[in-house]
Amino acid sequence: MPSLREAQKQLTRDTIVERALELFTEKGYAATTIDEIAAAAGTTRVTFYAYYPSRTDLMKDFMARVNAVLDRSDGPGPSTAPDLVDVVRVGELPGILGWLESRAALWPVFRPYLDVLSDAAAVDPDVRSMLESWHEEVISDMVRGMEAAGRFPPETRHIRGTLAYTQLDYVATLWTRRRLEPNRDHALDVLADSWHHLLCKAGPA
């Protein structure tokens, strides 16, 4: 059980992150200052820097929170998300749709962090590199699934995973950054069908 001091430190950290997320979402990453975040969190610039020596460190915490929501591992190993690898390996449409629906249910929780990370990546090379590495991890999980199934020529697997991830990111963005709300069930059905052909079927249905 964490000590009272540890619990208080985590509360301060969470408050800073929550206020920063609100300000970044409202004003944009580049237009939001450390002083504004500290004031909104009810603390000081000195305290902010005690927790986050740089804005990039704050973005690393944002990414860690995305991984925690999605149960993606930060540690060493062959995969950051074995469930995605397995869904692609099995290659069944209902399983793909179920996996996509499970992630869509979490969009309101983790997509705001990813949207801010995308904004930050436009002006911070370190964040851009971190976000690109994260994208590559997701794509690599899809590639591992295709490899495990012995599906498709090896030289086509990465582009298939890249296209599948790009589709997912775009559909998710319709509910977050762009504030549009098409029929989510219909969108996920179409996305699942596209994934099934891109990642799981060697030819036309």
PDB file of C-alpha atoms in Angstrom, residues 16 19-20 23-24 27-41 45 48-49 55 58:
ATOM      1  CA  ILE A  16      -1.205  18.576 -13.129  1.00  0.00           C
ATOM      2  CA  ARG A  19      -5.364  20.480 -15.894  1.00  0.00           C
ATOM      3  CA  ALA A  20      -2.722  20.283 -18.616  1.00  0.00           C
ATOM      4  CA  LEU A  23      -5.661  23.509 -21.328  1.00  0.00           C
ATOM      5  CA  PHE A  24      -3.920  21.748 -24.212  1.00  0.00           C
ATOM      6  CA  LYS A  27      -5.817  26.298 -26.321  1.00  0.00           C
ATOM      7  CA  GLY A  28      -3.433  23.954 -28.114  1.00  0.00           C
ATOM      8  CA  TYR A  29      -0.077  22.607 -27.011  1.00  0.00           C
ATOM      9  CA  ALA A  30       2.103  25.448 -28.303  1.00  0.00           C
ATOM     10  CA  ALA A  31      -0.124  28.195 -26.871  1.00  0.00           C
ATOM     11  CA  THR A  32      -0.276  26.790 -23.334  1.00  0.00           C
ATOM     12  CA  THR A  33       2.400  27.882 -20.846  1.00  0.00           C
ATOM     13  CA  ILE A  34       3.809  26.059 -17.845  1.00  0.00           C
ATOM     14  CA  ASP A  35       2.634  28.915 -15.624  1.00  0.00           C
ATOM     15  CA  GLU A  36      -0.930  28.442 -16.857  1.00  0.00           C
ATOM     16  CA  ILE A  37      -0.813  24.721 -16.139  1.00  0.00           C
ATOM     17  CA  ALA A  38       0.654  25.254 -12.681  1.00  0.00           C
ATOM     18  CA  ALA A  39      -1.935  27.894 -11.805  1.00  0.00           C
ATOM     19  CA  ALA A  40      -4.807  25.710 -13.034  1.00  0.00           C
ATOM     20  CA  ALA A  41      -3.449  22.830 -10.917  1.00  0.00           C
ATOM     21  CA  ARG A  45       6.100  26.530 -11.634  1.00  0.00           C
ATOM     22  CA  PHE A  48       5.559  21.571 -11.839  1.00  0.00           C
ATOM     23  CA  TYR A  49       9.241  21.206 -12.718  1.00  0.00           C
ATOM     24  CA  ARG A  55       7.168  19.570 -21.319  1.00  0.00           C
ATOM     25  CA  LEU A  58       4.825  15.601 -19.311  1.00  0.00           C
TER      26      LEU A  58
END
